[in-house]
Structure formats: structure tokens, C-alpha cells
PDB file of C-alpha atoms and ligand atoms in Angstrom:
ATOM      1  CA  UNK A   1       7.963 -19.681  54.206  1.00  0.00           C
ATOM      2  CA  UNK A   2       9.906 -21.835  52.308  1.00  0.00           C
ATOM      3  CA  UNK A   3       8.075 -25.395  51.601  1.00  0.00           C
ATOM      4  CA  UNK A   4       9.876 -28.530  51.876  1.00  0.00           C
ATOM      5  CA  UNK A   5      10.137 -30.474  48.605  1.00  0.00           C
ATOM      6  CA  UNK A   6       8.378 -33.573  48.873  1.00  0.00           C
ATOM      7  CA  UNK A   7       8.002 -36.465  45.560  1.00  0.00           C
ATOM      8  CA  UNK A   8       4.959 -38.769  46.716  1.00  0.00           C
ATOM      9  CA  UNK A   9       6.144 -42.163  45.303  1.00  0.00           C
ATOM     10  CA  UNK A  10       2.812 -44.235  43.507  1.00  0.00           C
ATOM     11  CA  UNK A  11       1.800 -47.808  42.113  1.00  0.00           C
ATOM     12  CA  UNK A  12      -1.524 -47.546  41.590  1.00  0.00           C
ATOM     13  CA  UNK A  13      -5.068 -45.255  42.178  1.00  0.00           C
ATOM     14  CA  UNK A  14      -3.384 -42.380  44.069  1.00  0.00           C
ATOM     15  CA  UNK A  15      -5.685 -41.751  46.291  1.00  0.00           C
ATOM     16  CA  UNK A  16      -3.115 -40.959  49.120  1.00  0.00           C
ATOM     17  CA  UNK A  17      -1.369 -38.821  46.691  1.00  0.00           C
ATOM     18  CA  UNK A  18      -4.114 -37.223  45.776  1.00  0.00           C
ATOM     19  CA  UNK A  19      -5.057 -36.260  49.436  1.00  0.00           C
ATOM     20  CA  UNK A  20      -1.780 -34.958  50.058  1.00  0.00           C
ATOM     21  CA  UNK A  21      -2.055 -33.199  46.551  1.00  0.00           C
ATOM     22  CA  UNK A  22      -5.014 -31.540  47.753  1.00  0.00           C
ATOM     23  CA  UNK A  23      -3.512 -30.660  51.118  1.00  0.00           C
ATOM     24  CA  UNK A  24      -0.723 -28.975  49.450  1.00  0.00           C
ATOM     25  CA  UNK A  25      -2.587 -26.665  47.269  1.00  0.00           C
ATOM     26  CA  UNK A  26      -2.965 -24.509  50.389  1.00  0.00           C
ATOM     27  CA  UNK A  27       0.139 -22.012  50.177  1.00  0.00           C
ATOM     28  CA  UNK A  28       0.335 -22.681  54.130  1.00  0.00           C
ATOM     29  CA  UNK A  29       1.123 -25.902  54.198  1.00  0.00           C
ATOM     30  CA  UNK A  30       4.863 -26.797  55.034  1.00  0.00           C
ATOM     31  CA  UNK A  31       5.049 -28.828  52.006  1.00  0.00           C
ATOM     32  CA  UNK A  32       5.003 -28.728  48.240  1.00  0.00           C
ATOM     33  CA  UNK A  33       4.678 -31.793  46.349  1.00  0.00           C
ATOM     34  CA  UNK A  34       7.010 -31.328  43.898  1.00  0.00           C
ATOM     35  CA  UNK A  35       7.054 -34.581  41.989  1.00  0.00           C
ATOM     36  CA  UNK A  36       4.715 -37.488  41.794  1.00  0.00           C
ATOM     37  CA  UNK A  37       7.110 -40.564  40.765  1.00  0.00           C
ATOM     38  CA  UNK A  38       5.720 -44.027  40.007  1.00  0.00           C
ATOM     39  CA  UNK A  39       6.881 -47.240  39.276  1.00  0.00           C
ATOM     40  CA  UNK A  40       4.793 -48.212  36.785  1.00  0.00           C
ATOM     41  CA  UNK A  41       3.372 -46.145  33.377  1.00  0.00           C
ATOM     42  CA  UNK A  42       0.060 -47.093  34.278  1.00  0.00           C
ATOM     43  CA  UNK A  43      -0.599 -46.030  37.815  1.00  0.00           C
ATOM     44  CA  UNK A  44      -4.038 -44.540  37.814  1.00  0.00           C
ATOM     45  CA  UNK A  45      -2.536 -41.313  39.743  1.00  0.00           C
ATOM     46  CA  UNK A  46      -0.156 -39.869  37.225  1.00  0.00           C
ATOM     47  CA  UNK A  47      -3.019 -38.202  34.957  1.00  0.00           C
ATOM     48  CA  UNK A  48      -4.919 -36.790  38.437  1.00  0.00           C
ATOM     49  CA  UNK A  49      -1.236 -35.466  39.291  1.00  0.00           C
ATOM     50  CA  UNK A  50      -0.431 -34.490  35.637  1.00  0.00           C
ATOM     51  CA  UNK A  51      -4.280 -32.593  35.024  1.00  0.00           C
ATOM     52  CA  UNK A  52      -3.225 -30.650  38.581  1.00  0.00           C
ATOM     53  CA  UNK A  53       0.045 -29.358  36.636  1.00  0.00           C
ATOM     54  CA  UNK A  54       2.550 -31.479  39.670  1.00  0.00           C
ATOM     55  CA  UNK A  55       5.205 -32.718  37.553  1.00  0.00           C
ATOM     56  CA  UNK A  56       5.042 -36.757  37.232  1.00  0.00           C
ATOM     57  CA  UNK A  57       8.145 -39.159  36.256  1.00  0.00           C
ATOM     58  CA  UNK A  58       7.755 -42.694  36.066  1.00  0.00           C
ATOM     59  CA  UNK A  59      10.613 -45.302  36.367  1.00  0.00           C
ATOM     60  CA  UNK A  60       9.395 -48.557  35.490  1.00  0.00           C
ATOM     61  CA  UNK A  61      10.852 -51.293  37.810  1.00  0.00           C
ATOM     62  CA  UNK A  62       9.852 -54.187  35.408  1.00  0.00           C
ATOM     63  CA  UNK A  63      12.461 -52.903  33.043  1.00  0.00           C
ATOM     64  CA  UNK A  64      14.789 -53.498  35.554  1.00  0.00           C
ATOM     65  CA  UNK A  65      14.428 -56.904  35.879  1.00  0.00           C
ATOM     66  CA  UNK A  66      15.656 -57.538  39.564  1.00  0.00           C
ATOM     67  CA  UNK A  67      18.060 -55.216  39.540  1.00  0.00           C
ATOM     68  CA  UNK A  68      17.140 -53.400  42.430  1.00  0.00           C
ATOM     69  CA  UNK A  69      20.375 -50.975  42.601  1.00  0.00           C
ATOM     70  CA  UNK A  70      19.540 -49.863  39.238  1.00  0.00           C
ATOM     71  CA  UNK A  71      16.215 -49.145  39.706  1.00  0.00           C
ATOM     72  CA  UNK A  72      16.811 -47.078  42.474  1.00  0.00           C
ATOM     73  CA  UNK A  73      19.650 -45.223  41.055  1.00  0.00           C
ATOM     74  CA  UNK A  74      17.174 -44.143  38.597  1.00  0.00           C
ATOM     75  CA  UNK A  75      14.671 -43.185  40.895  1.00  0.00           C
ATOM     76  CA  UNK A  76      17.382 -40.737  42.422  1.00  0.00           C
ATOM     77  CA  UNK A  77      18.026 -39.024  39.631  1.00  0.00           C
ATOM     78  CA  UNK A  78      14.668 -38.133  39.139  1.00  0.00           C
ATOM     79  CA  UNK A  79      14.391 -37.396  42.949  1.00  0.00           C
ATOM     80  CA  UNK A  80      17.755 -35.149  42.680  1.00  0.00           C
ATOM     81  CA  UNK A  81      16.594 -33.816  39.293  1.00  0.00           C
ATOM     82  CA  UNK A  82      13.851 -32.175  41.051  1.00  0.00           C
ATOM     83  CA  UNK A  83      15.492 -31.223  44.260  1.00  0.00           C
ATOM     84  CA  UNK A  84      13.689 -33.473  46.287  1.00  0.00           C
ATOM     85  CA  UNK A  85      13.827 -33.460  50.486  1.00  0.00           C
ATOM     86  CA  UNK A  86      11.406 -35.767  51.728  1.00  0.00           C
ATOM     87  CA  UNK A  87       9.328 -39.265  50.581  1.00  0.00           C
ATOM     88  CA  UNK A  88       6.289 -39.861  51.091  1.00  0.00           C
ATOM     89  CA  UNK A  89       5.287 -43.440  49.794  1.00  0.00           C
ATOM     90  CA  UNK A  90       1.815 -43.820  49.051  1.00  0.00           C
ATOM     91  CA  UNK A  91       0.972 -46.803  48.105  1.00  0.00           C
ATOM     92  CA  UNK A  92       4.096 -47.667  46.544  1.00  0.00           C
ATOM     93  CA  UNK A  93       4.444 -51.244  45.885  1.00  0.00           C
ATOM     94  CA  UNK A  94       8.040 -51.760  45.625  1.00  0.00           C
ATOM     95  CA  UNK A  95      10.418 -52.736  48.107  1.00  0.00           C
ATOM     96  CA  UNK A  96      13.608 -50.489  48.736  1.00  0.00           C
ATOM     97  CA  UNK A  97      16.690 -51.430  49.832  1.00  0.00           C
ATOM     98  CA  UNK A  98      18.709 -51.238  52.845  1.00  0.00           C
ATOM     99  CA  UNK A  99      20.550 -48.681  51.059  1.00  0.00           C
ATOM    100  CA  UNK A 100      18.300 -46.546  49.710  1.00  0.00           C
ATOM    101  CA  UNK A 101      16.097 -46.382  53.143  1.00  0.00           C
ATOM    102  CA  UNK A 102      19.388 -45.116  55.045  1.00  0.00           C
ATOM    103  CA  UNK A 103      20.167 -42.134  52.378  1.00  0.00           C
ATOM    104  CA  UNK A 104      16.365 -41.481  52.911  1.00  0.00           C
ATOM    105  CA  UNK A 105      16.369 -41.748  56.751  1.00  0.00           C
ATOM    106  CA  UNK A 106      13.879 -39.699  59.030  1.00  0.00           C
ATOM    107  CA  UNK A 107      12.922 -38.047  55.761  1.00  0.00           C
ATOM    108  CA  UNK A 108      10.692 -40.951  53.732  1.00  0.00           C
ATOM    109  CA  UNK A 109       7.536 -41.510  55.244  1.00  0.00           C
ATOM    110  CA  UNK A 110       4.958 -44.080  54.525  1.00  0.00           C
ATOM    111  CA  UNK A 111       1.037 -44.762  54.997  1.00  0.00           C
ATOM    112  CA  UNK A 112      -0.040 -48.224  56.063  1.00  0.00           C
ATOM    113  CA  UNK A 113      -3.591 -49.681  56.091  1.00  0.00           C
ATOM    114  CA  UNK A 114      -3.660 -51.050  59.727  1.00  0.00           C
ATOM    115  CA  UNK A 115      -2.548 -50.089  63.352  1.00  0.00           C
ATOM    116  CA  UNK A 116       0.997 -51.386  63.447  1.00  0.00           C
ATOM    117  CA  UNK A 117       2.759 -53.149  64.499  1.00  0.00           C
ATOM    118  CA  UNK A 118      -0.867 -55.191  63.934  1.00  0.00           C
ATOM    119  CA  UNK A 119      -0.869 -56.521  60.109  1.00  0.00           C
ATOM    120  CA  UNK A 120       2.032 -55.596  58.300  1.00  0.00           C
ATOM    121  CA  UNK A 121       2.442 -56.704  54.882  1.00  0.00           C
ATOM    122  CA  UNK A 122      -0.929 -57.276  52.807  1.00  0.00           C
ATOM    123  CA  UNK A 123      -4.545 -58.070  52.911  1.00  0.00           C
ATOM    124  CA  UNK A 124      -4.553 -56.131  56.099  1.00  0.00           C
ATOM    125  CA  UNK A 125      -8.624 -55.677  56.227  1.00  0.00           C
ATOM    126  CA  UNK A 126      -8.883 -59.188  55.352  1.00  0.00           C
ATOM    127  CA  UNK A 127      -6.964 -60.033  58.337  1.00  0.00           C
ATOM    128  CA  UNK A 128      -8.450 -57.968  60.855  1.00  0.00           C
ATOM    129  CA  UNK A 129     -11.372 -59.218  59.973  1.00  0.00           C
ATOM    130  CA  UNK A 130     -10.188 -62.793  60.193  1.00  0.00           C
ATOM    131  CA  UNK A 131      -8.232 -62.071  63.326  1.00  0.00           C
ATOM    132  CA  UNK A 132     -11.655 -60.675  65.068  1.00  0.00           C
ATOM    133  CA  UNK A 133     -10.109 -57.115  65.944  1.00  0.00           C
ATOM    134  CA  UNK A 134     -13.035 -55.068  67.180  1.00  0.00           C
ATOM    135  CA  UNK A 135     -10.763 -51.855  66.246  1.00  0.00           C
ATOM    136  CA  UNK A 136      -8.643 -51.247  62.834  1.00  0.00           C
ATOM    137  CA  UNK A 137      -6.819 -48.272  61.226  1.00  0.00           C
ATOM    138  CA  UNK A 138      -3.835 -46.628  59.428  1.00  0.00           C
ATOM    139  CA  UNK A 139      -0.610 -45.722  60.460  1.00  0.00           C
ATOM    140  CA  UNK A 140       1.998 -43.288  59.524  1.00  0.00           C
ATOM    141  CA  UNK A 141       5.561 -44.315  59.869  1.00  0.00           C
ATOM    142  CA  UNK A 142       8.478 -43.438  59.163  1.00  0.00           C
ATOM    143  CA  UNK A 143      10.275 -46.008  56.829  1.00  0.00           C
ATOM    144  CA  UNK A 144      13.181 -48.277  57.991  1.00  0.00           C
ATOM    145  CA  UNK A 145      14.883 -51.270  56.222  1.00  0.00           C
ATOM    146  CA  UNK A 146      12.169 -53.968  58.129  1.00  0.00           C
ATOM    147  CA  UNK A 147       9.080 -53.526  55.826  1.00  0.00           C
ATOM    148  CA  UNK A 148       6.162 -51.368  57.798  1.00  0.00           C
ATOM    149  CA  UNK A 149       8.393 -51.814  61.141  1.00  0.00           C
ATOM    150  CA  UNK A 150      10.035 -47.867  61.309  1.00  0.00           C
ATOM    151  CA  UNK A 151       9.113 -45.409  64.107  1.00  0.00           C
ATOM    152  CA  UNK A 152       5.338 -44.826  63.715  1.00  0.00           C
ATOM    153  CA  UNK A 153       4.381 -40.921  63.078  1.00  0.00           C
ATOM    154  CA  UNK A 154       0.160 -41.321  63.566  1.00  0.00           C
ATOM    155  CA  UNK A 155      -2.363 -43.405  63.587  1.00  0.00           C
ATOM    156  CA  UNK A 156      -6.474 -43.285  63.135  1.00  0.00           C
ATOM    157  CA  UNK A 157      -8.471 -46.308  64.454  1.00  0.00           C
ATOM    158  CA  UNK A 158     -11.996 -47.423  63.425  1.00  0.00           C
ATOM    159  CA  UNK A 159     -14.645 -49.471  64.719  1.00  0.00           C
ATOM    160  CA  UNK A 160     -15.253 -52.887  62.868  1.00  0.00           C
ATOM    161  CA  UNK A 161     -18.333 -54.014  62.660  1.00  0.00           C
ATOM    162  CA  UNK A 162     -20.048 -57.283  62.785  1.00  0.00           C
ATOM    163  CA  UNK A 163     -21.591 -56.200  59.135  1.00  0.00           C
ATOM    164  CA  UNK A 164     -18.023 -55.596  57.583  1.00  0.00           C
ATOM    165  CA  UNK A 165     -16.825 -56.776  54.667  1.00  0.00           C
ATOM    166  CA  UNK A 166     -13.127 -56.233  53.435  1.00  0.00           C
ATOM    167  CA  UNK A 167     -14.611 -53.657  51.164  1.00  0.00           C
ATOM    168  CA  UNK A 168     -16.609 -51.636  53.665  1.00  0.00           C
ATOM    169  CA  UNK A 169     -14.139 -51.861  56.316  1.00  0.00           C
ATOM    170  CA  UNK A 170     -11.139 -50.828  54.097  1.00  0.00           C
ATOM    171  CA  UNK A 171     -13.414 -47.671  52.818  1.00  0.00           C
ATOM    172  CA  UNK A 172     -13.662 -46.610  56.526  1.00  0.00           C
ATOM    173  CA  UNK A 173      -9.889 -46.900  57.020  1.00  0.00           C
ATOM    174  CA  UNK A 174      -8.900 -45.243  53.873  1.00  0.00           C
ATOM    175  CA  UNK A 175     -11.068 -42.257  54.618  1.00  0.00           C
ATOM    176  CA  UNK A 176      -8.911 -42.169  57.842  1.00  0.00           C
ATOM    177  CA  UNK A 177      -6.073 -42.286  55.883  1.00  0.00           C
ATOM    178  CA  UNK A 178      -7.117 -40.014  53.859  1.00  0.00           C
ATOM    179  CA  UNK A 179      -7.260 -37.200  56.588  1.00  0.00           C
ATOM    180  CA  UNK A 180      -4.110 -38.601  58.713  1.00  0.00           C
ATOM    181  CA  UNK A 181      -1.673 -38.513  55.890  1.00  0.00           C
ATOM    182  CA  UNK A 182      -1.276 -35.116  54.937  1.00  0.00           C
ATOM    183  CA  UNK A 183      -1.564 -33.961  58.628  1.00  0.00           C
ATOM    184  CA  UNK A 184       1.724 -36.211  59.479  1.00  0.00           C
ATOM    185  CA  UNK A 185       3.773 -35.205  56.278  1.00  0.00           C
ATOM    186  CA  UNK A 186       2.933 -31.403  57.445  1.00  0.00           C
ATOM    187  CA  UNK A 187       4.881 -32.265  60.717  1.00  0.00           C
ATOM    188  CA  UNK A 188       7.899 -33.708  58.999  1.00  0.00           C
ATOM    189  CA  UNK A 189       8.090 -31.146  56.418  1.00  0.00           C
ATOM    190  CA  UNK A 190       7.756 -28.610  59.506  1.00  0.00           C
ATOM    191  CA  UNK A 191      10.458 -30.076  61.055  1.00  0.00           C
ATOM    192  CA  UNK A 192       8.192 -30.892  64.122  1.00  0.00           C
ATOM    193  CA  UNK A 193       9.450 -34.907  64.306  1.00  0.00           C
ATOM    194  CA  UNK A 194      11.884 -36.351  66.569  1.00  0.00           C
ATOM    195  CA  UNK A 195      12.905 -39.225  67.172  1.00  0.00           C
ATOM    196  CA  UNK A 196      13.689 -40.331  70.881  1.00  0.00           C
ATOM    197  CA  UNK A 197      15.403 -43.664  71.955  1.00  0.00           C
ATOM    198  CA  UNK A 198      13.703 -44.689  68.054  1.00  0.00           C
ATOM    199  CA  UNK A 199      10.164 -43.301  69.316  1.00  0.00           C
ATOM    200  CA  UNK A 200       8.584 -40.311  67.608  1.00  0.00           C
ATOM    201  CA  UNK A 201       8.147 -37.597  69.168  1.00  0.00           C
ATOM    202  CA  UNK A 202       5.653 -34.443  67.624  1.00  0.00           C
ATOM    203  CA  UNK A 203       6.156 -31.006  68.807  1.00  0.00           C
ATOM    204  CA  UNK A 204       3.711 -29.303  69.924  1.00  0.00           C
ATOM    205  CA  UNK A 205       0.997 -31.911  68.741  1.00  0.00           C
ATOM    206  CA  UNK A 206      -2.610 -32.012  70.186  1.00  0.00           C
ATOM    207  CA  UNK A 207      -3.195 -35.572  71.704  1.00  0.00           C
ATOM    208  CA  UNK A 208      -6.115 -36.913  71.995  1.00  0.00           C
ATOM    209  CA  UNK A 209      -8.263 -37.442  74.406  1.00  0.00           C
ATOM    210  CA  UNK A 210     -11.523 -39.624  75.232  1.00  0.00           C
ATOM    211  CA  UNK A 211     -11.202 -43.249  73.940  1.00  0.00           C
ATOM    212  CA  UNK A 212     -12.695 -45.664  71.607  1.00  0.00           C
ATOM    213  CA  UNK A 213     -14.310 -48.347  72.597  1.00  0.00           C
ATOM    214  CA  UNK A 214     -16.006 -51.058  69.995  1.00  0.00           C
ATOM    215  CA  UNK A 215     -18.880 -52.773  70.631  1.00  0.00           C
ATOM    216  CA  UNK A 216     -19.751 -49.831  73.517  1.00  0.00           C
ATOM    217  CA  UNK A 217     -20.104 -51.010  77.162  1.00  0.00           C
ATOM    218  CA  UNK A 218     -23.249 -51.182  78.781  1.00  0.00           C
ATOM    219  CA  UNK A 219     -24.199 -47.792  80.264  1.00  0.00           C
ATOM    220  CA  UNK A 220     -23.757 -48.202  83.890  1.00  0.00           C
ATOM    221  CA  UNK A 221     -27.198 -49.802  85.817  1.00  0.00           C
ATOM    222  CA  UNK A 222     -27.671 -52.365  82.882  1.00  0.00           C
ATOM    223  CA  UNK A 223     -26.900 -55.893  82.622  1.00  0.00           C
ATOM    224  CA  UNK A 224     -26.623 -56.512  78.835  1.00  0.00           C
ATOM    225  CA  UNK A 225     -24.248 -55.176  76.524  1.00  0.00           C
TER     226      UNK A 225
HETATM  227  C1  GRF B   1      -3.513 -47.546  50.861  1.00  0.00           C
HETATM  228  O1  GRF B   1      -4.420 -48.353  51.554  1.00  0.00           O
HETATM  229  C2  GRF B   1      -2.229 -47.400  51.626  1.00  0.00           C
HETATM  230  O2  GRF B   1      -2.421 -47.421  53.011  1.00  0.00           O
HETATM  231  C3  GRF B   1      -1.451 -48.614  51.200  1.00  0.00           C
HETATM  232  O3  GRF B   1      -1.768 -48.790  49.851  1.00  0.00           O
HETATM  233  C4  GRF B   1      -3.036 -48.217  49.573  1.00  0.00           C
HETATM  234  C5  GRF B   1      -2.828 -47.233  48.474  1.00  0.00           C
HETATM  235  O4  GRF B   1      -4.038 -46.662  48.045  1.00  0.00           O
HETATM  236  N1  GRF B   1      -0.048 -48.442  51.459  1.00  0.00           N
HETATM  237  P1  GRF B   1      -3.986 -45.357  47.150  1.00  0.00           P
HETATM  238  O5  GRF B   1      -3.160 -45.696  45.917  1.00  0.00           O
HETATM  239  O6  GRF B   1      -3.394 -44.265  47.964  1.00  0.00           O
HETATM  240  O7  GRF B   1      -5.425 -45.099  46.802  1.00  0.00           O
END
């Protein structure tokens, strides 16, 4: 089987990366992740990357200055340096351009820490929990020039709980994230995505089934819930 080549692009702790990263060690998955580029020296995930032997690049962005053409031309010739196929962004706290999002299109993915189209941007636990949403997640999208708008891959939902705090509820979403990520980049690197009328479609995916439902409804026969 030949993998697909896949650079996870980083800002910070990695832990995304470092799921995928872990995913990938298994000779079986589709993908091998091939390059672990970041945007600044001092992203937390380079050394975990670097002590697992995946080569690491970093192009800083802040020595571009605004010049968003030329930070992204450098980014490519890392990417093409290392034969790269498909993005994955993983916490990746740069903006790309129109440009560089339609040489990348329907093969840079990206994880996002809420159910879109619910919360994009920042603070997204935050504002769940400020918007009262009894349910929360992550989503998997593919990425499109409208930040955390493109055709959405997968998503996990979790309960929130009247004891949440941003903290707790963000650890329950990232350990969704966690396990959703490197199950959607398998399908793209399989070549299992399509898209449809610009829906996803997954081939030969298990749905689920059953539902959740947060706080639970009575059980039939009682009156309070
Ligand atoms: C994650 O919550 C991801 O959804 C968002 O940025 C965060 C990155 O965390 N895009 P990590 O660097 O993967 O730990």
C-alpha cells in the first residue's frame, strides 16, 4: 500500500499532531505523516515530532511581517521539498489565503473545537458555555477560503454539564478530538471523501446510530426530569 504523504501544520502543544502521529505509526494506516511544519520555533510539538524521528521544518510567519504571499511561498517549498499530498492543520494559528486554500483544495483538512457551523473562530468552550448549549464537540472539515466554514468531514459531540468549566469542558472535547482526527484524515488519505453538491460524502462509513440526549429525559411513567 502506498501511504499518502501528509505534513500536519502546528502553532502550539501538538496534541492533534501527536494523535495523528500516533495513528500513523501503524503501517496500515492510509497515511504517513511525513512532515510536521510549524509556524513558530517554539511550538511545543516539534521536539514530540522530532524525538519520534518525523521530520519537522518551521517557517516563522513573524519574520514575514504581513507578507502573507511570502510566507506561504515558503511554506510550499518545504511542503514540495518533502513531497507532500495532503494538510492536515492542527491547531495551526495562521490564516491562509484564498490562494493557497484553492492549490490545497479537498486535500487540507482541519480540526475545530466545536460542532460547526456552531462557534467558529475562538474561545469556542467559553462560548458554549455562555451560549447554554447542553451539547458541544469537534469537527473535521475540510478547509475553504471562509475561516472554519468548508465541507465538514466528522464530528464528536459531548454532554455539557451544569459543573463545567472552560477547562473541564474543553478536556472532554479534545479527547474527542483526539480520537476523531486521525479516523477522518484516514478517509481522505484513502481516498474515501467526496464531495456532493459541496456536502461530504464517506464511502463506506459506519453511521451512527442511537442519539444523545443532554440532561436525559425522564424515563417514561415519571413526572420530573
Ligand atoms: C485544538 O483544540 C484544535 O481543535 C484547535 O486548536 C487546538 C489545538 O490543540 N484547532 P493542539 O495543539 O492540537 O493540542
Amino acid at each position: 500500500m502506498t501511504r499518502a504523504r501528509v505534513a500536519v501544520l502546528i502553532s502550539g502543544r501538538g496534541s492533534n499532531m501527536a494523535a495523528l502521529l500516533a495513528a500513523a505509526a501503524d503501517p496500515a494506516y492510509p497515511a504517513e505523516i511525513a512532515l510536521v511544519l510549524s509556524n513558530r520555533a517554539d511550538a511545543a510539538g516539534l521536539a514530540h515530532a522530532a524525538a519520534r524521528g518525523v521530520p519537522t521544518a518551521v517557517v516563522e510567519s513573524r519574520a514575514f511581517r504581513g507578507d502573507r504571499q511570502g510566507f506561504e511561498a515558503a511554506m510550499e517549498a518545504e511542503l514540495a521539498r518533502h513531497d507532500i499530498r495532503i494538510l492536515a492543520l492542527a491547531g495551526f494559528m495562521r490564516v491562509l489565503t484564498a490562494g493557497f486554500v484553492a492549490r490545497w483544495e479537498g486535500r487540507m483538512v482541519n480540526i475545530h473545537p466545536s460542532l460547526l457551523p456552531a462557534f467558529p473562530g475562538l474561545d469556542t468552550h467559553a462560548r458554549a458555555l455562555a451560549a447554554g448549549v447542553r451539547l458541544h464537540g469537534c469537527t473535521v472539515h475540510l478547509v475553504s477560503a471562509g475561516v472554519d466554514e468548508g465541507p465538514i468531514l466528522a464530528q464528536a459531540a459531548v454532554p455539557v454539564l451544569d459543573s463545567d468549566t472552560e477547562g473541564s469542558l474543553a478536556a472532554r472535547v479534545l479527547a474527542e478530538e483526539h480520537r476523531l482526527y486521525p479516523a477522518a484524515l484516514a478517509w481522505l488519505a484513502a481516498g474515501r471523501v467526496s464531495l456532493a453538491g459541496g456536502v461530504v460524502r464517506i464511502a463506506d462509513a459506519r453511521g451512527a446510530t442511537g442519539s444523545l440526549a443532554n440532561p436525559l429525559p425522564a424515563a417514561p411513567g415519571l413526572s420530573k426530569g
